[in-house]
Amino acid sequence: MTISEVMRQTGLTKRAIRYYEEEGLINPSINNENSYRDYHSEDIDKLIKISLLRQIGLSIDNIKELVNSPTSINDVLKLHLDKINRNIKDLEKSKNLINEIIENNKINSTNDFMEKLKSLKENIELEDKNKFGYIKRQLLKIFPGSFGKMLILHFSPFLNDPVDDEDKEKAWNDIVKFLDEAEPFNYPQEFYNNSGDFSDDVLEKIAAENNKEIQSLLNYTPQELEEYKIKFMESLNSMNENKDFVEIRQKMWKSNLDFKNRLQSSGYYDRFVNNLRILSSDYDKYQTILQKLNDELGLYYDSDGNIAVNSSVDQK
């Protein structure tokens, strides 16, 4: 079976199929006559299972443990069914509260009425936690203005997971507590000059482009990652040869460094970043990939703010 037929039957992209193959989740045979991959019905079945498990939020590592075990998959689906039933229960509760409030709107000054409003507010917030984009919506409330926009612009691809288990709930509560107690963050003026006037539509478009690039990086095969490293180094060398670019980067270096130091001392990296890795499996994977690339390429900032390469690191 050709990859085109696999794409048709599974609804997956060619890149996704190649990625799952590189991860060892499927193992198509090779046609000796033309060296093309030959996919079988077993591969189709596995890809459908993989796609389903990804849709309900499992990581690739978790899927590797589950994909060949029908019993384990059933356990995961039972947990997901429990989550769906909880969501239905929460929605039904909100529906009943709204009906009660509408029917009793003539007594809207009574304690009973206000208690129902309070219960409805709490229940809607509970529902919202289980919805796509909850973290993003909350951060925009916490950080209105330019800083909030920059925060969403930077982290948008990783702010869509629901807060739907105890570990995520704990991580989210710690982020909220940190943001509530931390001194206000002020980005360097250079950031404001470039981003402060962004409309929501423009912000969404930029965030969508960022998301596209990040998702590509997250789904690169090992070969594509090697190609990415080559292109990155070519781009870096080109930028370092551009005197105008180097001058601008050096001007921004001091203010950027001061800002990063303030973030470090505030606990931003320990509490916000580390907890975001718990909230978003994609962010955790993204940080791991970036660290791997940085280690393999030997990148660091010199005293003038230039991106330099450690000559002792083998660039392969």
Short mmCIF file of C-alpha atoms in Angstrom, two decimals:
data_model
loop_
_atom_site.label_atom_id
_atom_site.label_comp_id
_atom_site.label_asym_id
_atom_site.label_seq_id
_atom_site.Cartn_x
_atom_site.Cartn_y
_atom_site.Cartn_z
CA MET A 1 0.00 0.00 0.00
CA THR A 2 1.37 3.44 -0.93
CA ILE A 3 1.69 6.35 1.45
CA SER A 4 -1.00 8.20 -0.50
CA GLU A 5 -3.45 5.42 0.29
CA VAL A 6 -2.37 5.48 3.94
CA MET A 7 -3.00 9.23 4.02
CA ARG A 8 -6.46 8.69 2.53
CA GLN A 9 -7.45 5.97 5.01
CA THR A 10 -6.06 7.62 8.15
CA GLY A 11 -6.49 11.33 7.42
CA LEU A 12 -2.86 11.91 8.46
CA THR A 13 -0.32 14.02 6.61
CA LYS A 14 2.73 12.52 4.96
CA ARG A 15 4.94 14.30 7.50
CA ALA A 16 2.98 12.80 10.42
CA ILE A 17 3.22 9.29 8.97
CA ARG A 18 6.97 9.66 8.42
CA TYR A 19 7.37 11.01 11.96
CA TYR A 20 5.57 8.05 13.54
CA GLU A 21 7.73 5.74 11.44
CA GLU A 22 10.91 7.49 12.61
CA GLU A 23 9.67 7.09 16.20
CA GLY A 24 9.38 3.33 15.64
CA LEU A 25 5.60 3.24 16.02
CA ILE A 26 5.10 1.66 12.58
CA ASN A 27 7.50 -0.39 10.48
CA PRO A 28 6.51 -0.63 6.81
CA SER A 29 8.41 -2.99 4.56
CA ILE A 30 10.54 -1.80 1.64
CA ASN A 31 9.66 -2.84 -1.91
CA ASN A 32 12.84 -4.36 -3.38
CA GLU A 33 11.88 -3.41 -6.92
CA ASN A 34 11.55 0.35 -6.42
CA SER A 35 12.75 0.92 -2.81
CA TYR A 36 9.38 2.49 -1.92
CA ARG A 37 7.77 1.86 1.44
CA ASP A 38 5.01 -0.72 1.39
CA TYR A 39 2.40 -0.18 4.11
CA HIS A 40 0.08 -2.91 5.37
CA SER A 41 -3.27 -3.07 7.14
CA GLU A 42 -1.46 -3.45 10.48
CA ASP A 43 0.22 -0.08 9.87
CA ILE A 44 -3.16 1.50 9.12
CA ASP A 45 -4.63 0.10 12.35
CA LYS A 46 -1.69 1.38 14.39
CA LEU A 47 -1.81 4.84 12.81
CA ILE A 48 -5.52 5.16 13.56
CA LYS A 49 -4.83 4.19 17.20
CA ILE A 50 -1.91 6.64 17.37
CA SER A 51 -3.99 9.46 15.92
CA LEU A 52 -6.79 8.82 18.41
CA LEU A 53 -4.42 8.73 21.38
CA ARG A 54 -2.79 11.98 20.23
CA GLN A 55 -6.21 13.61 19.96
CA ILE A 56 -7.02 12.79 23.58
CA GLY A 57 -3.73 14.29 24.72
CA LEU A 58 -1.20 11.47 25.10
CA SER A 59 2.50 12.03 24.46
CA ILE A 60 4.51 9.97 21.98
CA ASP A 61 6.32 8.21 24.84
CA ASN A 62 2.98 7.20 26.39
CA ILE A 63 1.70 6.03 23.02
CA LYS A 64 4.77 3.83 22.51
CA GLU A 65 3.83 1.99 25.70
CA LEU A 66 0.18 1.63 24.71
CA VAL A 67 -0.03 1.10 20.96
CA ASN A 68 0.53 -2.67 21.04
CA SER A 69 -1.63 -3.29 24.10
CA PRO A 70 -5.43 -3.40 23.60
CA THR A 71 -5.95 -3.65 27.37
CA SER A 72 -3.93 -0.49 28.07
CA ILE A 73 -5.75 1.42 25.32
CA ASN A 74 -9.06 0.39 26.87
CA ASP A 75 -7.88 1.76 30.23
CA VAL A 76 -6.97 5.08 28.60
CA LEU A 77 -10.34 5.27 26.86
CA LYS A 78 -12.12 4.56 30.14
CA LEU A 79 -10.27 7.48 31.74
CA HIS A 80 -11.21 9.69 28.81
CA LEU A 81 -14.83 8.55 29.10
CA ASP A 82 -14.78 9.52 32.78
CA LYS A 83 -13.54 12.96 31.76
CA ILE A 84 -16.34 13.31 29.19
CA ASN A 85 -18.93 12.27 31.79
CA ARG A 86 -17.56 14.84 34.25
CA ASN A 87 -17.83 17.51 31.55
CA ILE A 88 -21.43 16.49 30.83
CA LYS A 89 -22.21 16.64 34.55
CA ASP A 90 -20.69 20.12 34.84
CA LEU A 91 -22.63 21.34 31.79
CA GLU A 92 -25.86 19.92 33.17
CA LYS A 93 -25.25 21.67 36.48
CA SER A 94 -24.66 25.00 34.72
CA LYS A 95 -27.79 24.47 32.63
CA ASN A 96 -29.91 23.85 35.75
CA LEU A 97 -28.45 26.87 37.54
CA ILE A 98 -29.15 29.13 34.56
CA ASN A 99 -32.75 27.89 34.38
CA GLU A 100 -33.22 28.55 38.10
CA ILE A 101 -31.76 32.05 37.80
CA ILE A 102 -33.96 32.90 34.81
CA GLU A 103 -37.09 31.60 36.55
CA ASN A 104 -36.34 33.54 39.73
CA ASN A 105 -35.01 36.78 38.26
CA LYS A 106 -37.64 38.80 40.09
CA ILE A 107 -35.93 38.11 43.39
CA ASN A 108 -32.45 39.04 42.26
CA SER A 109 -31.66 40.83 45.50
CA THR A 110 -32.03 37.77 47.70
CA ASN A 111 -29.15 35.84 49.20
CA ASP A 112 -30.37 32.69 47.46
CA PHE A 113 -30.19 34.40 44.08
CA MET A 114 -26.65 35.64 44.70
CA GLU A 115 -25.55 32.21 45.87
CA LYS A 116 -26.84 30.76 42.61
CA LEU A 117 -24.91 33.39 40.63
CA LYS A 118 -21.78 32.54 42.59
CA SER A 119 -22.27 28.81 41.98
CA LEU A 120 -22.81 29.43 38.28
CA LYS A 121 -19.63 31.52 38.06
CA GLU A 122 -17.59 28.79 39.78
CA ASN A 123 -19.09 26.06 37.63
CA ILE A 124 -18.45 27.93 34.38
CA GLU A 125 -14.83 28.48 35.46
CA LEU A 126 -14.52 24.75 36.16
CA GLU A 127 -15.90 23.98 32.68
CA ASP A 128 -13.53 26.51 31.13
CA LYS A 129 -10.49 24.77 32.62
CA ASN A 130 -11.29 21.72 30.53
CA LYS A 131 -11.58 23.68 27.30
CA PHE A 132 -9.03 24.38 24.58
CA GLY A 133 -7.14 27.64 25.20
CA TYR A 134 -8.02 28.11 28.89
CA ILE A 135 -4.48 29.08 29.93
CA LYS A 136 -4.21 31.63 27.13
CA ARG A 137 -7.50 33.28 28.09
CA GLN A 138 -6.51 33.48 31.75
CA LEU A 139 -3.06 34.93 31.07
CA LEU A 140 -4.60 37.69 28.95
CA LYS A 141 -6.76 38.59 31.94
CA ILE A 142 -3.80 38.57 34.32
CA PHE A 143 -1.52 40.58 32.03
CA PRO A 144 -3.54 43.17 30.12
CA GLY A 145 -1.72 45.46 27.72
CA SER A 146 1.61 45.06 25.95
CA PHE A 147 3.17 42.53 28.32
CA GLY A 148 0.19 40.23 28.02
CA LYS A 149 0.36 40.45 24.24
CA MET A 150 4.08 39.63 24.21
CA LEU A 151 3.51 36.74 26.62
CA ILE A 152 0.80 35.25 24.41
CA LEU A 153 2.84 35.95 21.27
CA HIS A 154 5.80 34.04 22.70
CA PHE A 155 3.97 31.11 24.33
CA SER A 156 0.75 30.89 22.29
CA PRO A 157 1.42 27.46 20.72
CA PHE A 158 1.76 25.98 24.21
CA LEU A 159 -1.22 27.59 25.94
CA ASN A 160 -4.04 25.51 24.49
CA ASP A 161 -3.97 22.41 26.67
CA PRO A 162 -6.82 22.06 29.19
CA VAL A 163 -6.08 21.91 32.91
CA ASP A 164 -7.58 18.46 33.29
CA ASP A 165 -5.63 16.49 35.90
CA GLU A 166 -4.17 16.98 39.38
CA ASP A 167 -0.59 17.63 38.25
CA LYS A 168 -1.74 20.28 35.76
CA GLU A 169 -4.05 21.82 38.37
CA LYS A 170 -1.15 22.11 40.82
CA ALA A 171 1.16 23.55 38.14
CA TRP A 172 -1.48 26.06 37.04
CA ASN A 173 -2.23 27.16 40.61
CA ASP A 174 1.49 27.72 41.19
CA ILE A 175 1.73 29.84 38.02
CA VAL A 176 -1.28 31.92 39.10
CA LYS A 177 0.20 32.36 42.59
CA PHE A 178 3.56 33.36 41.15
CA LEU A 179 2.03 35.86 38.72
CA ASP A 180 -0.14 37.31 41.46
CA GLU A 181 2.77 37.80 43.87
CA ALA A 182 5.53 38.79 41.43
CA GLU A 183 6.53 42.37 40.83
CA PRO A 184 5.19 43.71 37.52
CA PHE A 185 7.37 42.74 34.56
CA ASN A 186 8.36 45.46 32.14
CA TYR A 187 9.72 44.42 28.78
CA PRO A 188 12.55 46.54 27.36
CA GLN A 189 11.21 49.52 25.43
CA GLU A 190 12.39 47.97 22.16
CA PHE A 191 9.77 45.26 22.57
CA TYR A 192 7.01 47.76 23.18
CA ASN A 193 7.98 49.77 20.11
CA ASN A 194 7.51 46.68 17.99
CA SER A 195 4.50 45.06 19.65
CA GLY A 196 2.52 47.49 21.75
CA ASP A 197 0.16 48.50 18.96
CA PHE A 198 -0.61 44.99 17.72
CA SER A 199 -4.33 44.44 17.21
CA ASP A 200 -5.82 41.12 18.28
CA ASP A 201 -6.12 40.08 14.63
CA VAL A 202 -2.45 40.81 13.93
CA LEU A 203 -1.46 39.06 17.14
CA GLU A 204 -3.42 35.97 16.12
CA LYS A 205 -1.78 35.91 12.69
CA ILE A 206 1.73 36.18 14.15
CA ALA A 207 0.92 33.56 16.77
CA ALA A 208 -0.39 31.26 14.02
CA GLU A 209 2.88 31.63 12.08
CA ASN A 210 4.89 30.94 15.24
CA ASN A 211 2.75 27.91 15.91
CA LYS A 212 3.33 26.61 12.39
CA GLU A 213 7.11 26.89 12.77
CA ILE A 214 7.12 25.33 16.23
CA GLN A 215 4.90 22.42 15.19
CA SER A 216 7.26 21.75 12.30
CA LEU A 217 10.20 21.63 14.70
CA LEU A 218 8.31 19.34 17.09
CA ASN A 219 7.52 16.89 14.29
CA TYR A 220 10.87 16.86 12.50
CA THR A 221 12.34 13.47 11.76
CA PRO A 222 16.00 12.98 12.78
CA GLN A 223 17.06 13.63 9.18
CA GLU A 224 14.99 16.83 8.99
CA LEU A 225 16.46 17.98 12.29
CA GLU A 226 19.96 17.59 10.87
CA GLU A 227 18.90 19.65 7.84
CA TYR A 228 17.44 22.27 10.18
CA LYS A 229 20.78 22.53 12.02
CA ILE A 230 22.62 23.14 8.74
CA LYS A 231 20.17 25.85 7.67
CA PHE A 232 20.31 27.45 11.11
CA MET A 233 24.10 27.70 11.04
CA GLU A 234 24.00 29.14 7.52
CA SER A 235 21.47 31.75 8.68
CA LEU A 236 23.53 32.53 11.79
CA ASN A 237 26.70 33.05 9.76
CA SER A 238 24.81 35.31 7.37
CA MET A 239 23.44 37.43 10.24
CA ASN A 240 26.85 37.70 11.87
CA GLU A 241 28.26 39.04 8.60
CA ASN A 242 25.55 41.73 8.44
CA LYS A 243 27.03 44.76 10.22
CA ASP A 244 23.68 46.55 10.58
CA PHE A 245 22.08 43.51 12.17
CA VAL A 246 25.01 42.99 14.53
CA GLU A 247 24.88 46.65 15.60
CA ILE A 248 21.16 46.46 16.40
CA ARG A 249 21.59 43.19 18.28
CA GLN A 250 24.41 44.62 20.38
CA LYS A 251 22.32 47.69 21.26
CA MET A 252 19.53 45.46 22.52
CA TRP A 253 21.83 43.02 24.31
CA LYS A 254 22.27 45.00 27.54
CA SER A 255 18.57 45.68 28.07
CA ASN A 256 17.68 42.10 27.14
CA LEU A 257 20.28 40.75 29.57
CA ASP A 258 19.00 42.98 32.38
CA PHE A 259 15.47 41.82 31.67
CA LYS A 260 16.46 38.14 31.74
CA ASN A 261 18.30 38.67 35.02
CA ARG A 262 15.19 40.26 36.52
CA LEU A 263 13.12 37.31 35.34
CA GLN A 264 15.65 34.91 36.84
CA SER A 265 15.65 36.63 40.23
CA SER A 266 11.84 36.75 40.28
CA GLY A 267 11.60 32.96 39.99
CA TYR A 268 10.13 33.16 36.50
CA TYR A 269 12.20 30.30 35.09
CA ASP A 270 11.80 28.08 38.15
CA ARG A 271 8.07 28.57 38.57
CA PHE A 272 6.52 29.77 35.31
CA VAL A 273 8.65 27.91 32.77
CA ASN A 274 8.97 24.64 34.71
CA ASN A 275 5.26 24.56 35.47
CA LEU A 276 4.43 25.31 31.84
CA ARG A 277 6.40 22.19 30.94
CA ILE A 278 3.95 20.25 33.11
CA LEU A 279 0.93 22.00 31.60
CA SER A 280 2.03 21.50 27.99
CA SER A 281 3.66 18.32 26.70
CA ASP A 282 4.54 20.21 23.51
CA TYR A 283 6.39 22.90 25.48
CA ASP A 284 8.33 20.25 27.39
CA LYS A 285 9.31 18.57 24.13
CA TYR A 286 10.16 21.94 22.56
CA GLN A 287 12.51 22.85 25.43
CA THR A 288 14.17 19.45 25.20
CA ILE A 289 14.75 19.87 21.44
CA LEU A 290 16.13 23.40 21.89
CA GLN A 291 18.52 22.24 24.60
CA LYS A 292 19.66 19.35 22.41
CA LEU A 293 20.26 21.70 19.46
CA ASN A 294 22.10 24.16 21.66
CA ASP A 295 24.35 21.43 23.08
CA GLU A 296 25.07 19.89 19.68
CA LEU A 297 25.79 23.23 18.00
CA GLY A 298 27.72 24.65 20.96
CA LEU A 299 25.92 28.00 20.90
CA TYR A 300 26.47 30.72 23.49
CA TYR A 301 26.35 34.52 23.83
CA ASP A 302 29.71 36.29 24.01
CA SER A 303 30.31 39.39 26.15
CA ASP A 304 29.02 41.67 23.38
CA GLY A 305 25.76 39.79 22.92
CA ASN A 306 26.79 38.02 19.74
CA ILE A 307 25.72 34.42 19.20
CA ALA A 308 28.95 32.45 19.06
CA VAL A 309 29.84 28.80 18.50
CA ASN A 310 32.06 26.75 20.77
CA SER A 311 34.81 25.54 18.44
CA SER A 312 35.38 22.44 20.58
CA VAL A 313 31.91 21.11 19.76
CA ASP A 314 31.76 18.73 16.81
CA GLN A 315 29.37 20.23 14.24
CA LYS A 316 29.18 16.97 12.27
#
